[in-house]
Amino acid sequence: MPAPLSHRRSSKLATFHFGAAYYPEHWDAATRKDDARNMAKAGFNVVRLAEFAWDRMEPQEGKFDFSFFDKAIATLAKEGVQTLLCTPTAAPPRWLTLKHPEVLRIDVNLVPQQHGSRQHACTTHPLFRAYSQKITRAMAAHFKNNPHVVGWQTDNELHCHFSECHCASCQTEFAAFLQERYHGSIDKLNRAWGNAFWALTYTDFTHIQTPRNQKPTHANPAHQLDYYRFLSFAVTRFQHEQVELLRAANPVWFIFHNGLFGHIDYRGQFTKDLDLLGVDNYPFFDLDPVNRNRSQSFNFDRARAWSGNFIVPELQSGPGGQAPYFHDTPEPGEVRRMAYNAVARGADSVMFFRWRTCRFGAEEYWCGIIDHDNVLRRRYAEVKQLGAELKRLGPEVLGTSVHVDAAVATSDQIVNDSHSTYSFGLPGPTAMAETVHGWFFDNGFATGCVHPADDLTGLKLYILPHWAWFDPAWVKNLGKYVAAGGTLVVGARTATRTMENNITAATIPGVLRKLCGLVVDEYGRQNNPAARPLRITLKDTSVLSNLWYEVLKPDKGTQVLARWSGRHLTGKPAITARKFGKGRVVYVGTYLTKEACAALLPSLVSLSGLAPAWPGTPAGVQVVRRVSQEKTLWFFINMADRDAVIKKMPEGIDLVTNKKTAGACTLAPNSVAVIKTVAGTI
Ligand code: GAL
Ligand code: ZN
């Protein structure tokens, strides 16, 4: 039985996999031999193959030919490089779409997608599912006894380019999904969706269409949310069918997928079917080099919040480029540092995208470790250095989990999707969590992301920002956390929507009222905050609220921490705290914007007893701990453009240099130290 999904779950991988995505089908035999040798020199123990090679493996319907990959796998194995294979279903071949154009996805404008790029086939379509199973079954049967194939990736980035489909099959499948969800009762569905509004009452499940918002105007949010649930259900089923075949062929293989994208519940069956989740990571999409470090860290933490430690099947290794853009080129040391950041924050394996830059196709400028001309330059040297270091570090991180003191809630598909159905133009849950996380990150705390249903023990401070859709089942876990001494911070608008995505009848914060010890007496969207400024004053700081305000009415025993000033709100409660067991619940009646975090979070830090991850660490150095019963691995990563001096390091062995630490340490830009201490010592 695999351990339940949790941010604390470590993977069961026996090996730390280090390698890259590789496309032998793009290169000739001599180059492939040379590649295997250079990979081995770089310390690779694995490559990922074949996710876009269906045409090569099944050139005509039912005529399978795996000889090319047999040879490619053997060439790699000779140099000690093992293979992860992929089901190639993100790019079905032309014979399939010619014979069955009905599997092509149909977009929101009812335009069928064309053959000519990728992700063009509908993963809900029974015919496409049958083809997916056929190629998966054939691959599994062919490779099951190949000792060099050690694991699998399902498909490639499901829902990356496309998730909402409106093809004929999606209509039938959506109706069947609803029929099941509402136990065959159309009346139940009508009530759940509030179909009395705008004469939406249905008399039969088959009359319901996939919602195409704004055609002609606003769609029903309850209808939309069930459609997003359906998308997750359908893609999970698609993957499940592949996983079953792979597991039946060879139960020793480990299986992952490379996310993270919209409309997939990665805390649900989708990830339970896998050994571990994968997260692809391209930090250079963020054009600001400082924020890039912050957002890279957030994305790993968010990945961990879904299910625990992860594999990075694709990490950026050069500038990314497609026709309309070309990223900055990573400077010397940056690729290695980004990989260390992944390992620090929960990666149990890391692979780069991609071995070499291809000379053709839509991604001919998506640069890999090696450039177009196949000359080994500084990025190769850097990866090689990392490969040598990971020989020591890789095995050490397996079995550990990331230590978190201050966490923000993320990683709930329904919360995210519900927001998208009714946003008021406000930033969504992920964006708000990133803001809060960024403040803790910049201020040197051991920060992370945790779902409210997950294990919250040990967190000093837990922030639940603006989760309008809210499952009442989570209240108990939050109560337990607070009773045991935790500090919970609930942001405005939380728990205002029902499971069906309608509006709760209870006075806000509805199911959280008892825990928070207040009701919200008035709320409002601030569309022009400069014209009618509203300010919150807390101790000696004050901040302008600029997105949303709430006037709080505390219950007896709830303390007012801050009041409003401005307009008719002057003097009214804005932030409250309520003691509960050994802990407390703070309610913040505004949005936790960057300015609000800077003004409000310092007081909450002192209230909760939160301390920095490692005192005396200068700004720009990230400190992360991976821990197990036996040991702690302290990662110090210098993200700044200047040397950083850490006055006193933990005492232990630096696994990067393999030397004992003593006292102070100077880290050059992009440098990393990973100190291993044994339990009980620092
Ligand atoms: C990922 C994808 C890869 C490649 C890469 C660079 O999203 O999985 O196949 O396209 O991005 O764009
Ligand atoms: Zn479809």
PDB file of N, CA, C and O in Angstrom, residues 507-546:
ATOM      1  N   THR A 507     -24.416  33.077   7.424  1.00  0.00           N
ATOM      2  CA  THR A 507     -23.649  34.320   7.439  1.00  0.00           C
ATOM      3  C   THR A 507     -22.158  33.969   7.388  1.00  0.00           C
ATOM      4  O   THR A 507     -21.712  33.018   8.038  1.00  0.00           O
ATOM      5  N   ILE A 508     -21.407  34.734   6.634  1.00  0.00           N
ATOM      6  CA  ILE A 508     -19.984  34.490   6.433  1.00  0.00           C
ATOM      7  C   ILE A 508     -19.243  34.645   7.778  1.00  0.00           C
ATOM      8  O   ILE A 508     -19.589  35.558   8.530  1.00  0.00           O
ATOM      9  N   PRO A 509     -18.265  33.843   8.116  1.00  0.00           N
ATOM     10  CA  PRO A 509     -17.643  32.808   7.286  1.00  0.00           C
ATOM     11  C   PRO A 509     -18.256  31.427   7.430  1.00  0.00           C
ATOM     12  O   PRO A 509     -17.508  30.434   7.449  1.00  0.00           O
ATOM     13  N   GLY A 510     -19.565  31.317   7.434  1.00  0.00           N
ATOM     14  CA  GLY A 510     -20.272  30.046   7.333  1.00  0.00           C
ATOM     15  C   GLY A 510     -19.729  28.970   8.251  1.00  0.00           C
ATOM     16  O   GLY A 510     -19.745  29.113   9.473  1.00  0.00           O
ATOM     17  N   VAL A 511     -19.232  27.895   7.647  1.00  0.00           N
ATOM     18  CA  VAL A 511     -18.778  26.751   8.448  1.00  0.00           C
ATOM     19  C   VAL A 511     -17.558  27.079   9.308  1.00  0.00           C
ATOM     20  O   VAL A 511     -17.198  26.318  10.186  1.00  0.00           O
ATOM     21  N   LEU A 512     -16.925  28.220   9.057  1.00  0.00           N
ATOM     22  CA  LEU A 512     -15.739  28.593   9.849  1.00  0.00           C
ATOM     23  C   LEU A 512     -16.083  29.560  10.978  1.00  0.00           C
ATOM     24  O   LEU A 512     -15.216  30.034  11.692  1.00  0.00           O
ATOM     25  N   ARG A 513     -17.372  29.839  11.125  1.00  0.00           N
ATOM     26  CA  ARG A 513     -17.766  30.864  12.091  1.00  0.00           C
ATOM     27  C   ARG A 513     -17.300  30.526  13.513  1.00  0.00           C
ATOM     28  O   ARG A 513     -16.742  31.369  14.205  1.00  0.00           O
ATOM     29  N   LYS A 514     -17.515  29.287  13.907  1.00  0.00           N
ATOM     30  CA  LYS A 514     -17.199  28.912  15.280  1.00  0.00           C
ATOM     31  C   LYS A 514     -15.694  29.021  15.530  1.00  0.00           C
ATOM     32  O   LYS A 514     -15.243  29.558  16.543  1.00  0.00           O
ATOM     33  N   LEU A 515     -14.943  28.520  14.575  1.00  0.00           N
ATOM     34  CA  LEU A 515     -13.489  28.537  14.717  1.00  0.00           C
ATOM     35  C   LEU A 515     -12.957  29.976  14.734  1.00  0.00           C
ATOM     36  O   LEU A 515     -12.076  30.331  15.522  1.00  0.00           O
ATOM     37  N   CYS A 516     -13.506  30.814  13.879  1.00  0.00           N
ATOM     38  CA  CYS A 516     -13.001  32.194  13.761  1.00  0.00           C
ATOM     39  C   CYS A 516     -13.598  33.104  14.841  1.00  0.00           C
ATOM     40  O   CYS A 516     -13.026  34.136  15.182  1.00  0.00           O
ATOM     41  N   GLY A 517     -14.783  32.755  15.324  1.00  0.00           N
ATOM     42  CA  GLY A 517     -15.411  33.547  16.380  1.00  0.00           C
ATOM     43  C   GLY A 517     -15.867  34.922  15.918  1.00  0.00           C
ATOM     44  O   GLY A 517     -15.642  35.931  16.599  1.00  0.00           O
ATOM     45  N   LEU A 518     -16.512  34.983  14.787  1.00  0.00           N
ATOM     46  CA  LEU A 518     -17.017  36.267  14.287  1.00  0.00           C
ATOM     47  C   LEU A 518     -18.012  36.032  13.154  1.00  0.00           C
ATOM     48  O   LEU A 518     -18.120  34.919  12.640  1.00  0.00           O
ATOM     49  N   VAL A 519     -18.706  37.095  12.801  1.00  0.00           N
ATOM     50  CA  VAL A 519     -19.408  37.102  11.518  1.00  0.00           C
ATOM     51  C   VAL A 519     -18.963  38.330  10.739  1.00  0.00           C
ATOM     52  O   VAL A 519     -18.456  39.304  11.313  1.00  0.00           O
ATOM     53  N   VAL A 520     -19.138  38.243   9.437  1.00  0.00           N
ATOM     54  CA  VAL A 520     -18.831  39.388   8.576  1.00  0.00           C
ATOM     55  C   VAL A 520     -20.126  40.170   8.393  1.00  0.00           C
ATOM     56  O   VAL A 520     -21.130  39.626   7.932  1.00  0.00           O
ATOM     57  N   ASP A 521     -20.081  41.439   8.772  1.00  0.00           N
ATOM     58  CA  ASP A 521     -21.305  42.236   8.777  1.00  0.00           C
ATOM     59  C   ASP A 521     -21.524  42.959   7.455  1.00  0.00           C
ATOM     60  O   ASP A 521     -22.647  43.247   7.056  1.00  0.00           O
ATOM     61  N   GLU A 522     -20.426  43.270   6.795  1.00  0.00           N
ATOM     62  CA  GLU A 522     -20.531  43.954   5.503  1.00  0.00           C
ATOM     63  C   GLU A 522     -19.255  43.671   4.721  1.00  0.00           C
ATOM     64  O   GLU A 522     -18.181  43.552   5.294  1.00  0.00           O
ATOM     65  N   TYR A 523     -19.409  43.546   3.404  1.00  0.00           N
ATOM     66  CA  TYR A 523     -18.204  43.359   2.586  1.00  0.00           C
ATOM     67  C   TYR A 523     -18.323  44.182   1.321  1.00  0.00           C
ATOM     68  O   TYR A 523     -19.436  44.599   0.950  1.00  0.00           O
ATOM     69  N   GLY A 524     -17.198  44.389   0.645  1.00  0.00           N
ATOM     70  CA  GLY A 524     -17.263  45.148  -0.601  1.00  0.00           C
ATOM     71  C   GLY A 524     -16.007  45.009  -1.444  1.00  0.00           C
ATOM     72  O   GLY A 524     -14.899  44.878  -0.919  1.00  0.00           O
ATOM     73  N   ARG A 525     -16.217  45.049  -2.731  1.00  0.00           N
ATOM     74  CA  ARG A 525     -15.118  45.056  -3.708  1.00  0.00           C
ATOM     75  C   ARG A 525     -14.631  46.489  -3.818  1.00  0.00           C
ATOM     76  O   ARG A 525     -15.444  47.417  -3.893  1.00  0.00           O
ATOM     77  N   GLN A 526     -13.320  46.673  -3.820  1.00  0.00           N
ATOM     78  CA  GLN A 526     -12.773  48.030  -3.958  1.00  0.00           C
ATOM     79  C   GLN A 526     -12.261  48.209  -5.388  1.00  0.00           C
ATOM     80  O   GLN A 526     -11.159  47.790  -5.716  1.00  0.00           O
ATOM     81  N   ASN A 527     -13.088  48.842  -6.189  1.00  0.00           N
ATOM     82  CA  ASN A 527     -12.714  49.016  -7.591  1.00  0.00           C
ATOM     83  C   ASN A 527     -11.923  50.286  -7.826  1.00  0.00           C
ATOM     84  O   ASN A 527     -11.246  50.421  -8.841  1.00  0.00           O
ATOM     85  N   ASN A 528     -12.032  51.218  -6.904  1.00  0.00           N
ATOM     86  CA  ASN A 528     -11.302  52.470  -7.049  1.00  0.00           C
ATOM     87  C   ASN A 528     -10.787  52.903  -5.673  1.00  0.00           C
ATOM     88  O   ASN A 528     -11.246  53.892  -5.107  1.00  0.00           O
ATOM     89  N   PRO A 529      -9.831  52.137  -5.146  1.00  0.00           N
ATOM     90  CA  PRO A 529      -9.407  52.380  -3.758  1.00  0.00           C
ATOM     91  C   PRO A 529      -8.770  53.742  -3.543  1.00  0.00           C
ATOM     92  O   PRO A 529      -8.803  54.264  -2.427  1.00  0.00           O
ATOM     93  N   ALA A 530      -8.240  54.339  -4.604  1.00  0.00           N
ATOM     94  CA  ALA A 530      -7.622  55.661  -4.431  1.00  0.00           C
ATOM     95  C   ALA A 530      -8.692  56.709  -4.151  1.00  0.00           C
ATOM     96  O   ALA A 530      -8.486  57.645  -3.367  1.00  0.00           O
ATOM     97  N   ALA A 531      -9.839  56.545  -4.759  1.00  0.00           N
ATOM     98  CA  ALA A 531     -10.897  57.549  -4.590  1.00  0.00           C
ATOM     99  C   ALA A 531     -11.553  57.448  -3.210  1.00  0.00           C
ATOM    100  O   ALA A 531     -11.999  58.454  -2.661  1.00  0.00           O
ATOM    101  N   ARG A 532     -11.638  56.241  -2.695  1.00  0.00           N
ATOM    102  CA  ARG A 532     -12.265  56.050  -1.382  1.00  0.00           C
ATOM    103  C   ARG A 532     -11.359  55.172  -0.520  1.00  0.00           C
ATOM    104  O   ARG A 532     -11.641  53.992  -0.313  1.00  0.00           O
ATOM    105  N   PRO A 533     -10.242  55.726  -0.069  1.00  0.00           N
ATOM    106  CA  PRO A 533      -9.245  54.896   0.615  1.00  0.00           C
ATOM    107  C   PRO A 533      -9.734  54.309   1.943  1.00  0.00           C
ATOM    108  O   PRO A 533     -10.428  54.979   2.702  1.00  0.00           O
ATOM    109  N   LEU A 534      -9.347  53.077   2.158  1.00  0.00           N
ATOM    110  CA  LEU A 534      -9.650  52.375   3.412  1.00  0.00           C
ATOM    111  C   LEU A 534      -8.343  51.829   3.944  1.00  0.00           C
ATOM    112  O   LEU A 534      -7.590  51.198   3.214  1.00  0.00           O
ATOM    113  N   ARG A 535      -8.104  52.079   5.214  1.00  0.00           N
ATOM    114  CA  ARG A 535      -6.810  51.729   5.785  1.00  0.00           C
ATOM    115  C   ARG A 535      -7.010  50.846   7.016  1.00  0.00           C
ATOM    116  O   ARG A 535      -7.966  51.013   7.758  1.00  0.00           O
ATOM    117  N   ILE A 536      -6.091  49.887   7.179  1.00  0.00           N
ATOM    118  CA  ILE A 536      -6.111  49.049   8.388  1.00  0.00           C
ATOM    119  C   ILE A 536      -4.881  49.390   9.212  1.00  0.00           C
ATOM    120  O   ILE A 536      -3.772  49.424   8.664  1.00  0.00           O
ATOM    121  N   THR A 537      -5.086  49.641  10.482  1.00  0.00           N
ATOM    122  CA  THR A 537      -3.938  49.939  11.337  1.00  0.00           C
ATOM    123  C   THR A 537      -3.737  48.811  12.335  1.00  0.00           C
ATOM    124  O   THR A 537      -4.670  48.398  13.027  1.00  0.00           O
ATOM    125  N   LEU A 538      -2.509  48.298  12.347  1.00  0.00           N
ATOM    126  CA  LEU A 538      -2.176  47.205  13.265  1.00  0.00           C
ATOM    127  C   LEU A 538      -0.911  47.596  13.994  1.00  0.00           C
ATOM    128  O   LEU A 538       0.130  47.803  13.365  1.00  0.00           O
ATOM    129  N   LYS A 539      -0.991  47.687  15.318  1.00  0.00           N
ATOM    130  CA  LYS A 539       0.142  48.155  16.121  1.00  0.00           C
ATOM    131  C   LYS A 539       0.664  49.453  15.519  1.00  0.00           C
ATOM    132  O   LYS A 539      -0.075  50.395  15.336  1.00  0.00           O
ATOM    133  N   ASP A 540       1.981  49.468  15.139  1.00  0.00           N
ATOM    134  CA  ASP A 540       2.499  50.741  14.644  1.00  0.00           C
ATOM    135  C   ASP A 540       2.557  50.819  13.117  1.00  0.00           C
ATOM    136  O   ASP A 540       3.156  51.721  12.557  1.00  0.00           O
ATOM    137  N   THR A 541       1.962  49.836  12.418  1.00  0.00           N
ATOM    138  CA  THR A 541       1.954  49.960  10.950  1.00  0.00           C
ATOM    139  C   THR A 541       0.522  50.088  10.466  1.00  0.00           C
ATOM    140  O   THR A 541      -0.421  49.704  11.162  1.00  0.00           O
ATOM    141  N   SER A 542       0.401  50.603   9.251  1.00  0.00           N
ATOM    142  CA  SER A 542      -0.935  50.615   8.666  1.00  0.00           C
ATOM    143  C   SER A 542      -0.809  50.398   7.169  1.00  0.00           C
ATOM    144  O   SER A 542       0.242  50.627   6.578  1.00  0.00           O
ATOM    145  N   VAL A 543      -1.865  49.891   6.583  1.00  0.00           N
ATOM    146  CA  VAL A 543      -1.798  49.531   5.166  1.00  0.00           C
ATOM    147  C   VAL A 543      -3.123  49.844   4.485  1.00  0.00           C
ATOM    148  O   VAL A 543      -4.185  49.741   5.087  1.00  0.00           O
ATOM    149  N   LEU A 544      -3.011  50.251   3.221  1.00  0.00           N
ATOM    150  CA  LEU A 544      -4.217  50.508   2.438  1.00  0.00           C
ATOM    151  C   LEU A 544      -4.761  49.187   1.940  1.00  0.00           C
ATOM    152  O   LEU A 544      -4.018  48.362   1.412  1.00  0.00           O
ATOM    153  N   SER A 545      -6.050  49.008   2.114  1.00  0.00           N
ATOM    154  CA  SER A 545      -6.700  47.834   1.543  1.00  0.00           C
ATOM    155  C   SER A 545      -7.084  48.227   0.127  1.00  0.00           C
ATOM    156  O   SER A 545      -7.616  49.315  -0.087  1.00  0.00           O
ATOM    157  N   ASN A 546      -6.788  47.380  -0.862  1.00  0.00           N
ATOM    158  CA  ASN A 546      -7.120  47.872  -2.204  1.00  0.00           C
ATOM    159  C   ASN A 546      -7.877  46.906  -3.113  1.00  0.00           C
ATOM    160  O   ASN A 546      -8.059  47.199  -4.284  1.00  0.00           O
TER     161      ASN A 546
END
